[in-house]
Short mmCIF file of C-alpha atoms in Angstrom, two decimals:
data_model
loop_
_atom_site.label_atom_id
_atom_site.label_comp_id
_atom_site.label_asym_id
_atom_site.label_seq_id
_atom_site.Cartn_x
_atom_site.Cartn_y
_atom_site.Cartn_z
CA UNK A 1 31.51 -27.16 -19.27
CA UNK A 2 33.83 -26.42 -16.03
CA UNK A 3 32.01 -25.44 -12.72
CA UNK A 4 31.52 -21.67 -12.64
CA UNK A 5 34.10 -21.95 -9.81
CA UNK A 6 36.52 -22.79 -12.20
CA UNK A 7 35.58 -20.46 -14.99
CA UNK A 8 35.83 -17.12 -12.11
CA UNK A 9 39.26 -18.45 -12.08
CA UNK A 10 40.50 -19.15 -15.36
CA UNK A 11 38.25 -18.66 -17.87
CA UNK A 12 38.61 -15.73 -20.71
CA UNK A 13 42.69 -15.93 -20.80
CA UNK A 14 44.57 -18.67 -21.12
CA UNK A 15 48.62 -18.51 -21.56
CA UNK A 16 50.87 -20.49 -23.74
CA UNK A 17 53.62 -21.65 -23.90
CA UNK A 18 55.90 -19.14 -21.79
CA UNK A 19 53.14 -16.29 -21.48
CA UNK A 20 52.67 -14.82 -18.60
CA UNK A 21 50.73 -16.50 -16.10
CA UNK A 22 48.86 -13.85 -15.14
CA UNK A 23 46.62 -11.31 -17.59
CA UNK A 24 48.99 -9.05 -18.99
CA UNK A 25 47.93 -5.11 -18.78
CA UNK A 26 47.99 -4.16 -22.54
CA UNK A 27 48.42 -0.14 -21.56
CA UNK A 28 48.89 0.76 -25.01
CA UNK A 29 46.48 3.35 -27.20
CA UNK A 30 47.67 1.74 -30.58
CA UNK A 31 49.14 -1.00 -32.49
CA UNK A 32 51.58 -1.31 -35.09
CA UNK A 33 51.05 -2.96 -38.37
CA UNK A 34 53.54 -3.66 -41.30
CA UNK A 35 51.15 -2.33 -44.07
CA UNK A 36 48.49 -0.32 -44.78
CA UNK A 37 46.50 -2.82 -46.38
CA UNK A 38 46.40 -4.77 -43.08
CA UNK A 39 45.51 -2.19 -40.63
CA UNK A 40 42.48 -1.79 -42.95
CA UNK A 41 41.02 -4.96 -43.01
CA UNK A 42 40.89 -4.04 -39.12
CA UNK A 43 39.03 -0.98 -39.99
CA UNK A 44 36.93 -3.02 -42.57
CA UNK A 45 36.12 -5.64 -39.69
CA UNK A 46 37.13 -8.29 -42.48
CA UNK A 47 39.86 -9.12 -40.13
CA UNK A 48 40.23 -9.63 -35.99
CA UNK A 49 43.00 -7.70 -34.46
CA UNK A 50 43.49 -4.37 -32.55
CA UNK A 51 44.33 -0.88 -34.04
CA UNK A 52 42.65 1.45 -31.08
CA UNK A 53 42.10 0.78 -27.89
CA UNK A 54 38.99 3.02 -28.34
CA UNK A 55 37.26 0.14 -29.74
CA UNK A 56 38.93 -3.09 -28.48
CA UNK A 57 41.94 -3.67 -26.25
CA UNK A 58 43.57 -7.34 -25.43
CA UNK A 59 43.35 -6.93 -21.69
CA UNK A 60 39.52 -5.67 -21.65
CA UNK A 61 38.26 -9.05 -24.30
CA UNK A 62 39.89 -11.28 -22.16
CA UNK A 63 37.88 -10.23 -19.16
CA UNK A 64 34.88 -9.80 -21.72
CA UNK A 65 35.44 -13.40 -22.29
CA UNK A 66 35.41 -14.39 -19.00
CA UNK A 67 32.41 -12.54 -17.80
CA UNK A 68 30.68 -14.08 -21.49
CA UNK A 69 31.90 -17.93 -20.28
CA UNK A 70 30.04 -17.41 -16.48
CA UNK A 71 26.74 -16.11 -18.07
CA UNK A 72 26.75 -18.77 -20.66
CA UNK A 73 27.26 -15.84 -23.67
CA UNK A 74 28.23 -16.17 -27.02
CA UNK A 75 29.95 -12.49 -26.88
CA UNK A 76 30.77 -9.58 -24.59
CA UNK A 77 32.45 -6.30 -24.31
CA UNK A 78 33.40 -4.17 -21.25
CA UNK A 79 32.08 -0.61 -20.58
CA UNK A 80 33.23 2.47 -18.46
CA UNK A 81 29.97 1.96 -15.86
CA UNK A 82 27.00 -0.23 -15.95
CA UNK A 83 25.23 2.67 -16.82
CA UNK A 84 27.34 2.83 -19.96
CA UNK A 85 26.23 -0.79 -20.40
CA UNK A 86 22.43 -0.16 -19.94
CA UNK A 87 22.68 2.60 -22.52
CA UNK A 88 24.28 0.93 -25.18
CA UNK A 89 22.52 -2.35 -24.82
CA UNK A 90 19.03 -0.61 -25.78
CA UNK A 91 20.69 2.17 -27.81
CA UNK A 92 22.41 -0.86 -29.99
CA UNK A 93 18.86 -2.03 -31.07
CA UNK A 94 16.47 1.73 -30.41
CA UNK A 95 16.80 4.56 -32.16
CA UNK A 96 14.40 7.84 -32.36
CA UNK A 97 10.63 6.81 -32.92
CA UNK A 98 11.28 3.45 -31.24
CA UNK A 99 10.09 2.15 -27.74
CA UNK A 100 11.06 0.16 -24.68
CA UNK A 101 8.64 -2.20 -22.55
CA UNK A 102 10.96 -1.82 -18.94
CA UNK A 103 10.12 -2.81 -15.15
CA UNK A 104 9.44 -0.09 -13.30
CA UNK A 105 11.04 -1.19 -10.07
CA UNK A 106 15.05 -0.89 -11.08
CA UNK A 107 17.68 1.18 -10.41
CA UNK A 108 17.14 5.25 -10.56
CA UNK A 109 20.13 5.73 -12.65
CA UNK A 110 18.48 3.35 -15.50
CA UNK A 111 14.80 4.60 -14.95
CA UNK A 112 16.36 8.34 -15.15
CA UNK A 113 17.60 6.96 -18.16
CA UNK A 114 14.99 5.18 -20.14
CA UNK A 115 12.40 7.99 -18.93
CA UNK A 116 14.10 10.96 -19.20
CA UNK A 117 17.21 10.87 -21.41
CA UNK A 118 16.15 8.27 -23.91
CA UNK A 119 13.09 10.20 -24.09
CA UNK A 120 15.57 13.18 -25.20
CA UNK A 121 16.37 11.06 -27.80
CA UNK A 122 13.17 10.28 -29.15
CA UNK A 123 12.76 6.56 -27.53
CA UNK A 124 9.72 6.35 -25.43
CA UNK A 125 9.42 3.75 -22.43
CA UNK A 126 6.45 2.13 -20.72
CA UNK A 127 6.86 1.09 -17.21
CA UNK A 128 5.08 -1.66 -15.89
CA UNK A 129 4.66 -3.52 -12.44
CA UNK A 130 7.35 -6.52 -11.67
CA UNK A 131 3.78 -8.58 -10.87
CA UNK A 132 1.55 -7.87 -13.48
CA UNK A 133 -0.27 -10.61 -15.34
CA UNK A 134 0.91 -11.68 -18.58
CA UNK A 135 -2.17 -9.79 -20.61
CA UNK A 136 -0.97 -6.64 -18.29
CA UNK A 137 2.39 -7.09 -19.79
CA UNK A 138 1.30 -7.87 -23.24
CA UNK A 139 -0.65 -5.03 -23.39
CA UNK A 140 2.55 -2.70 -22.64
CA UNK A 141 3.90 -3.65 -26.34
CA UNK A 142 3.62 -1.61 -29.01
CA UNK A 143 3.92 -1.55 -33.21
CA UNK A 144 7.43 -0.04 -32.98
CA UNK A 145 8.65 -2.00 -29.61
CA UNK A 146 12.29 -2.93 -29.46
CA UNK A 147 13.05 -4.71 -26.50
CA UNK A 148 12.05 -5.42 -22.70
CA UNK A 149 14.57 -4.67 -19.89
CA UNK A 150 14.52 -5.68 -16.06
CA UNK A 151 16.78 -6.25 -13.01
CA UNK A 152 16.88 -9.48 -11.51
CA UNK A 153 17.14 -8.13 -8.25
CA UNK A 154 15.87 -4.84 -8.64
CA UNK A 155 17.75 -1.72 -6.89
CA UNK A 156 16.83 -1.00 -3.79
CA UNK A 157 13.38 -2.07 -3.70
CA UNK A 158 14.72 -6.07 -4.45
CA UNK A 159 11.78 -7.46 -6.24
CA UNK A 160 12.98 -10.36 -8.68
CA UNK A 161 11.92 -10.27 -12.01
CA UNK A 162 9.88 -13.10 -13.49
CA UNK A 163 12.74 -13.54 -16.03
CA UNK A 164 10.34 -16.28 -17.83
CA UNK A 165 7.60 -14.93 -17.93
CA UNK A 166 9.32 -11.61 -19.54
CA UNK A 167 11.11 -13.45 -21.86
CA UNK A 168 8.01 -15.32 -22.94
CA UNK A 169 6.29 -11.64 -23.56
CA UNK A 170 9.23 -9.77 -25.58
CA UNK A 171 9.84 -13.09 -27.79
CA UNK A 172 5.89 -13.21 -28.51
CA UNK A 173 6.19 -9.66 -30.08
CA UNK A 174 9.73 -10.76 -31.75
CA UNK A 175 11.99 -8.70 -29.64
CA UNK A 176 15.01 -9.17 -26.67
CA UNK A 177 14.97 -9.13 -23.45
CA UNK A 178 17.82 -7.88 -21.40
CA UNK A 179 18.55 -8.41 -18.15
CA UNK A 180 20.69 -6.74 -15.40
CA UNK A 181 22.21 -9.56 -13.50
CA UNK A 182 24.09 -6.76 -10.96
CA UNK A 183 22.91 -8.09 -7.60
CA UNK A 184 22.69 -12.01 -7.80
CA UNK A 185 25.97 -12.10 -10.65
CA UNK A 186 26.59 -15.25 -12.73
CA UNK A 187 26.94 -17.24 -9.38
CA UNK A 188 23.27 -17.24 -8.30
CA UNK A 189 21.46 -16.47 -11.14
CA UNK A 190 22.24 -17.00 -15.13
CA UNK A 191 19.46 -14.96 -16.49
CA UNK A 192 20.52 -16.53 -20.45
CA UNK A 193 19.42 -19.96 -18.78
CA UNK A 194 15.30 -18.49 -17.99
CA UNK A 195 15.05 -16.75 -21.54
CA UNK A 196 17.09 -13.77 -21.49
CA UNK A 197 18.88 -12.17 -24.48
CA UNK A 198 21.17 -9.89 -23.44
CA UNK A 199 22.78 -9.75 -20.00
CA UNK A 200 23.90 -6.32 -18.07
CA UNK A 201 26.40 -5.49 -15.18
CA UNK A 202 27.48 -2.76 -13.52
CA UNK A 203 31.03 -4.41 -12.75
CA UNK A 204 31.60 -2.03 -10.07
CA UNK A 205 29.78 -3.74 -8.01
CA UNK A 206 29.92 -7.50 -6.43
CA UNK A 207 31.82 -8.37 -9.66
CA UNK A 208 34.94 -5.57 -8.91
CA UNK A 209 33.71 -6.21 -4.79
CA UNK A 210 36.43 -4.23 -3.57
CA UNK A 211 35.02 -0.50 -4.52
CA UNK A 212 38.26 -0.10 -6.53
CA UNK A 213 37.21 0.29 -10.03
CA UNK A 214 34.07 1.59 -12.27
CA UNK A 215 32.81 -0.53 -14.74
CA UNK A 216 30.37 -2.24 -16.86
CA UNK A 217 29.43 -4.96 -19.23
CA UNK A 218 27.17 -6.17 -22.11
CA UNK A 219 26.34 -10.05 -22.53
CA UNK A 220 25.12 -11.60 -25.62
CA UNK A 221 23.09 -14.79 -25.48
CA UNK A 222 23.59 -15.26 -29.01
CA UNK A 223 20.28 -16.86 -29.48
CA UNK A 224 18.22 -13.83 -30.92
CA UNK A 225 17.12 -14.33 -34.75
CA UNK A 226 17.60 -11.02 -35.99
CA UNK A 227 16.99 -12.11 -39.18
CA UNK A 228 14.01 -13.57 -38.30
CA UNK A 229 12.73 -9.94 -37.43
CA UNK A 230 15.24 -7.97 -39.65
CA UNK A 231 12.05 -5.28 -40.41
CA UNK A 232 12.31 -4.49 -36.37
CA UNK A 233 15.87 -4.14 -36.12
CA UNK A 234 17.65 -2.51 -39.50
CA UNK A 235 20.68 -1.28 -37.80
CA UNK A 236 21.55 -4.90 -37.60
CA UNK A 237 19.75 -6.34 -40.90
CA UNK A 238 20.37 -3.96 -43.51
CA UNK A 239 23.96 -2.50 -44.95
CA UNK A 240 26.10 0.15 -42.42
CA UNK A 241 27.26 1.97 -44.94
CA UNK A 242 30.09 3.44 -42.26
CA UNK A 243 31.82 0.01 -42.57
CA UNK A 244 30.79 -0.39 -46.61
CA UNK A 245 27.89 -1.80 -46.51
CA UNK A 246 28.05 -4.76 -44.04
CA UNK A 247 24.96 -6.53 -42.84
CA UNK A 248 25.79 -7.73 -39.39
CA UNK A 249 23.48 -10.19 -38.64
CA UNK A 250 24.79 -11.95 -41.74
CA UNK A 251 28.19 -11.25 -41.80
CA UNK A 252 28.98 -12.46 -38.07
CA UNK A 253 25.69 -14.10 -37.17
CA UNK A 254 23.40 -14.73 -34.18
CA UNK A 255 26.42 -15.22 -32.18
CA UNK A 256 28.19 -11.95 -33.03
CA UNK A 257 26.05 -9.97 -34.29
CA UNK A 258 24.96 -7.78 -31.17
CA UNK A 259 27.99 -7.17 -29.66
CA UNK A 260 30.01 -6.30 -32.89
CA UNK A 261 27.68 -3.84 -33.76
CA UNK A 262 28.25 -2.25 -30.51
CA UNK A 263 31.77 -2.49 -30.43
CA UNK A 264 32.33 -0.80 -33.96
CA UNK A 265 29.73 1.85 -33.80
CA UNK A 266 28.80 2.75 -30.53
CA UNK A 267 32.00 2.48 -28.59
CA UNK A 268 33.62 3.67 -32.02
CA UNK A 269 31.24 6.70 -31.53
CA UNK A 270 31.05 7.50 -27.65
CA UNK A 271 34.11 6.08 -26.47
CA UNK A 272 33.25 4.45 -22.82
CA UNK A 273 35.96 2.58 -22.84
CA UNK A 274 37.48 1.21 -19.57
CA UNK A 275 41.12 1.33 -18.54
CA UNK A 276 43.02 -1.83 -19.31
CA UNK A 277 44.04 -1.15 -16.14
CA UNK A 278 40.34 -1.07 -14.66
CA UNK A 279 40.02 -4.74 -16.43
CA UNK A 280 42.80 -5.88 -14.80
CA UNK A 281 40.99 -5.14 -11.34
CA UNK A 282 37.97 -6.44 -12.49
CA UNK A 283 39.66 -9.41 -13.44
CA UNK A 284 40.76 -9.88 -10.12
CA UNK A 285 37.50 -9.50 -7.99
CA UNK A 286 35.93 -12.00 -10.56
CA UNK A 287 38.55 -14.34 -9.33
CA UNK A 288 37.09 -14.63 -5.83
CA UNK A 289 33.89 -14.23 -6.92
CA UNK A 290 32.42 -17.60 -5.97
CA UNK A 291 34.01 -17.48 -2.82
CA UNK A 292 32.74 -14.24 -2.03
CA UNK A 293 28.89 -14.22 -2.93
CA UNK A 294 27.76 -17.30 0.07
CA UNK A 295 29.27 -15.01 2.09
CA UNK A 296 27.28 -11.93 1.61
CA UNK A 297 24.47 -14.17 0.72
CA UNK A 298 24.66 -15.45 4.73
CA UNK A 299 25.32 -11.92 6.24
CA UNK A 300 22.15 -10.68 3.93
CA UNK A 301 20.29 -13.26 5.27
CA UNK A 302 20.83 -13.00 8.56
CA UNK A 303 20.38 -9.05 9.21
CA UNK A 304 16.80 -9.88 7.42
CA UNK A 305 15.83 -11.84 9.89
CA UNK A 306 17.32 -10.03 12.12
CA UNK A 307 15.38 -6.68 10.95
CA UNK A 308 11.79 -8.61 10.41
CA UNK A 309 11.51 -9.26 14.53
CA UNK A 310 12.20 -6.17 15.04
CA UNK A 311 9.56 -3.39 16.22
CA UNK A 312 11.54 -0.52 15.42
CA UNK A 313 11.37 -2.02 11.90
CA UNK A 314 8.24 -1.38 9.64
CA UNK A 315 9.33 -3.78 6.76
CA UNK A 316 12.01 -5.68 5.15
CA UNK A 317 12.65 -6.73 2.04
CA UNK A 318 15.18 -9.83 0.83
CA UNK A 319 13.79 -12.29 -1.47
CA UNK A 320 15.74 -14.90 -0.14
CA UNK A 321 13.66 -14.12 2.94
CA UNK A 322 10.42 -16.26 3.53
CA UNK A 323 7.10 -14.26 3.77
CA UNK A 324 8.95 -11.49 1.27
CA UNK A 325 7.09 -11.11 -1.79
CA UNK A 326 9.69 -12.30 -4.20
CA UNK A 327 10.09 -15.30 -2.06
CA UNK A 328 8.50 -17.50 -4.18
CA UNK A 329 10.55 -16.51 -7.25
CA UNK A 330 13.79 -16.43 -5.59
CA UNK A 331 13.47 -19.97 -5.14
CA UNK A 332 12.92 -20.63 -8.57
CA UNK A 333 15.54 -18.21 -10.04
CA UNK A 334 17.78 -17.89 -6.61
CA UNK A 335 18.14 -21.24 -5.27
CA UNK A 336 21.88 -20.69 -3.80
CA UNK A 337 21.24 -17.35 -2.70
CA UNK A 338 20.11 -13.82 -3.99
CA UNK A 339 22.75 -10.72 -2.52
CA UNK A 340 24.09 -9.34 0.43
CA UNK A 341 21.62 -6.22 0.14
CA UNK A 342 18.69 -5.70 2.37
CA UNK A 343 16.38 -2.99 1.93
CA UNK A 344 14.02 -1.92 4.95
CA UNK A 345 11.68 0.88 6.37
CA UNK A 346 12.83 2.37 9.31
CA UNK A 347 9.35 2.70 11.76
CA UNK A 348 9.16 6.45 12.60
CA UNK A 349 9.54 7.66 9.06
CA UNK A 350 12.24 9.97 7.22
CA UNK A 351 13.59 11.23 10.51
CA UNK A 352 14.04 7.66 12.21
CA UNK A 353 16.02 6.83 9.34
CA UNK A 354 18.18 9.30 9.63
CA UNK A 355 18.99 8.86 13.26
CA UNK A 356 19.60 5.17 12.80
CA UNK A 357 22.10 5.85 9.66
CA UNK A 358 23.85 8.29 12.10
CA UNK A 359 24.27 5.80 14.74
CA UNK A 360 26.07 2.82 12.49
CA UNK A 361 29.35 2.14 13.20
CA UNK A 362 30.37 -0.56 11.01
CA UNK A 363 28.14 0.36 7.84
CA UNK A 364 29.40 3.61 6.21
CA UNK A 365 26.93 5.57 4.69
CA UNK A 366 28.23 5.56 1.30
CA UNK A 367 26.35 6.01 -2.57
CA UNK A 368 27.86 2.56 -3.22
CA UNK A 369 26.53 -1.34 -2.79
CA UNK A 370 27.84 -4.35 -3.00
CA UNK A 371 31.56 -3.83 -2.06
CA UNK A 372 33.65 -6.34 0.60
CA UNK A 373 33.13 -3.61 3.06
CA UNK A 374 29.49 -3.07 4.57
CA UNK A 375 27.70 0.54 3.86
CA UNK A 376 24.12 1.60 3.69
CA UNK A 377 22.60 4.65 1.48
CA UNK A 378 19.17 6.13 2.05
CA UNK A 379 18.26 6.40 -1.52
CA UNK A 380 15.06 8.81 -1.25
CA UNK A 381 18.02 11.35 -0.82
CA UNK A 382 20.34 9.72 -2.58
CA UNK A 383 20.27 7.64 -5.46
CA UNK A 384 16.57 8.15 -6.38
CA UNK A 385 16.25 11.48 -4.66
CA UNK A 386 15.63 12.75 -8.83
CA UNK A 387 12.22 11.26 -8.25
CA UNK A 388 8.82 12.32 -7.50
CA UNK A 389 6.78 10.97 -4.43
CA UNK A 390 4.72 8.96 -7.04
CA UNK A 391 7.72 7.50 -9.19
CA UNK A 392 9.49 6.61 -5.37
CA UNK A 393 6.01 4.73 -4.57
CA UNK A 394 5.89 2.65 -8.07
CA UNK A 395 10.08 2.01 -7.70
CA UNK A 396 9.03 0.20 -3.95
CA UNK A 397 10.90 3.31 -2.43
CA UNK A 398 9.73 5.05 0.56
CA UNK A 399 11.29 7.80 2.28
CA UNK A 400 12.33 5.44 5.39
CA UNK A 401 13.68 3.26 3.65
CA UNK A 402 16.98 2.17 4.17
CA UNK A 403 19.40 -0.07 1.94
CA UNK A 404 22.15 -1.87 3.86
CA UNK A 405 24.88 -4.07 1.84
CA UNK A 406 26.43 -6.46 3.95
CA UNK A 407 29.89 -7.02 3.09
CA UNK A 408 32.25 -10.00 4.19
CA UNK A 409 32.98 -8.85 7.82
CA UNK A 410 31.64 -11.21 10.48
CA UNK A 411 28.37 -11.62 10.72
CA UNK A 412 27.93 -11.06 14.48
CA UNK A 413 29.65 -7.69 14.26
CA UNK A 414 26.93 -6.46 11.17
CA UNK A 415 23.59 -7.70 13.38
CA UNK A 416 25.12 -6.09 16.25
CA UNK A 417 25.94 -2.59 14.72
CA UNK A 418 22.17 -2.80 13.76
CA UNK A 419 21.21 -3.91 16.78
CA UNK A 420 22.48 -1.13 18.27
CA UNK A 421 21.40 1.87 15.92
CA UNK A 422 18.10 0.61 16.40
CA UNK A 423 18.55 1.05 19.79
CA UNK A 424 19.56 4.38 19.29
CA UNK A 425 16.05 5.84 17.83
#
């Protein structure tokens, strides 16, 4: 297989013979067919081919295929948002009366999500501690358990997830695990690789890296045996009698299974469909990719240690940081690197972290991460602010806290705007 270098580059199109060189924007709502007969074999899904861009467009599966070749995926599709993502990745395999194992440390978006609106729905969630002890975690599982989700590098409190240790769990009770691989992307961590199922992204963020476009995608591993557990999973296993009767999991296998379903009833049936256009943006941040992630990596790194000598600082948080708690598992599953986002409590409480927010210069205060250009949130306020007190404590929020992504200015300029906002309190 090509370096991953190689495959941010190239991978997921490649032209022939006098096609254009670069991905072509396919901004078209339909295609034409000749007959009747062959536009439904589309609509059968006895053929491959595009009818609606609803459901599949050219431009959006060749970045699919891209983003599928750098997590070492069988399949993928795109979404409208990583949130999009999130929701059809469980909804594809939960429906009412089923339930979801998750970490309770991840982004407030997906815990809003799996507690609240899922819950809407009839699917029920149990939360349980990044850290907890295998017979902690087993115990979470119940008869009519679905699948286990976590973050890699959870958002903001950036705890990394044991990805072994909860694959190990859901495949014990014959069920996925997926993963959101946002923060550390394909380039420093390949969750597939430690166990995982199905991979996650919210695109928007390091992936796009420019804060131009919303997005999301869904990663199958291909390696889940369905079959093996059709009783657990009939959506997949038994006949969908909206597409006459097909069986997915026998008709397109382990490999395609997942991500067909998705495609043909869920984007079929809530439409979050990106732009072509927005896949032709993606397309081009996931082209720099590699070249961008050491460098937030080394601005990350720095500000931590920057921020953990100093007294105006009550804590800091980076795995790749040594003493943090995740240190220990960011070597294992972050060897090159974890982010560019550092999370941190401001000593003085709510208040001091106001002040120093209002004092950056370079940082923006922003509700965005991840992005070429450096911006902090305070996400007690913010991102998380739907929260209780007690739901912010078991998330590794507290109401100083601060999250900072550094971007890919110089590193100098980034400590020294700290430097100085501290200075300001």
């Amino acid at each position: 297989m090509q370096s991953i270098d190689t495959r941010c580059v190239q991978a997921g199109y490649t032209p022939q013979n006098g096609e254009p060189r670069q991905l072509p924007i396919v901004l078209s709502t339909t295609f034409k067919y000749d007959t009747s007969d062959a536009m439904g074999r589309l609509f059968d899904l006895e053929d491959e081919g595009y009818f609606y861009t609803r459901l599949q467009n050219p431009t959006n599966d060749h970045v699919a295929a891209k983003i599928a070749s750098l997590e070492g995926g069988a399949a993928a599709m795109l979404t409208s948002s990583g949130q999009a993502a999130n929701f059809f990745a469980v909804f594809n395999i939960c429906e009412c009366g089923d339930h979801v194992v998750a970490s309770q440390t991840i982004y407030g978006g997906t815990f809003n999500l799996l507690a609240h609106t899922l819950q809407k729905m009839g699917i029920q969630t149990t939360f349980v501690a990044p850290d907890c002890t295998p017979e902690e975690l087993d115990a979470a599982f119940q008869p009519n358990t679905k699948c286990v989700f976590g973050e890699t590098i959870a958002n903001p409190a950036l705890t990394v997830l044991d990805i072994e240790k909860f694959a190990q769990a859901a495949h014990a009770h014959g069920v996925p695990l997926i993963v959101d691989n946002t923060f550390p992307t394909p380039v420093n961590c390949r969750p597939i690789e430690w166990g995982a199922d199905i991979v996650t992204h919210s695109t928007t963020k390091y992936m796009d890296g420019h804060g131009a476009t919303v997005g999301g995608a869904i990663v199958d591993a291909g390696k889940f045996d369905w079959m093996a557990h059709a009783d657990k999973f009939p959506g997949l296993t038994t006949p969908d009698e909206s597409y006459h009767g097909i069986v997915y999991a026998e008709k397109f296998g382990k490999e395609g299974a997942f991500i067909t379903k998705a495609t043909s009833q869920l984007m079929r049936d809530f439409g979050s469909i990106p732009s072509p256009q927005n896949a032709f943006i993606l397309n081009l941040g996931l082209e720099s990719l590699h070249v961008r992630m050491p460098q937030h990596c080394k601005n990350g790194m720095a500000l931590a240690q920057f921020l953990s000598q100093s007294d105006k600082v009550a804590k800091v948080n980076y795995p790749s940081l040594p003493g943090d708690s995740s240190y220990d598992l960011a070597k294992k599953y972050l060897p090159n690197g974890s982010c560019g986002v550092v999370s941190f409590e401001v000593a003085g409480g709510r208040a001091a972290a106001e002040k120093f927010m209002a004092a950056l210069k370079v940082f923006a205060i922003e509700t965005h991460v991840a992005d070429a250009r450096s911006c902090c949130l305070h996400p007690a306020s913010s991102t998380h602010r739907q929260m209780t007190d007690e739901e912010l404590v078991a998330a590794g929020i507290s109401p100083a806290m601060v999250r900072m992504s550094c971007g890919l200015e110089g590193t100098e300029d980034l400590v020294g705007d700290v430097e100085q906002a501290l200075a300001s309190i």
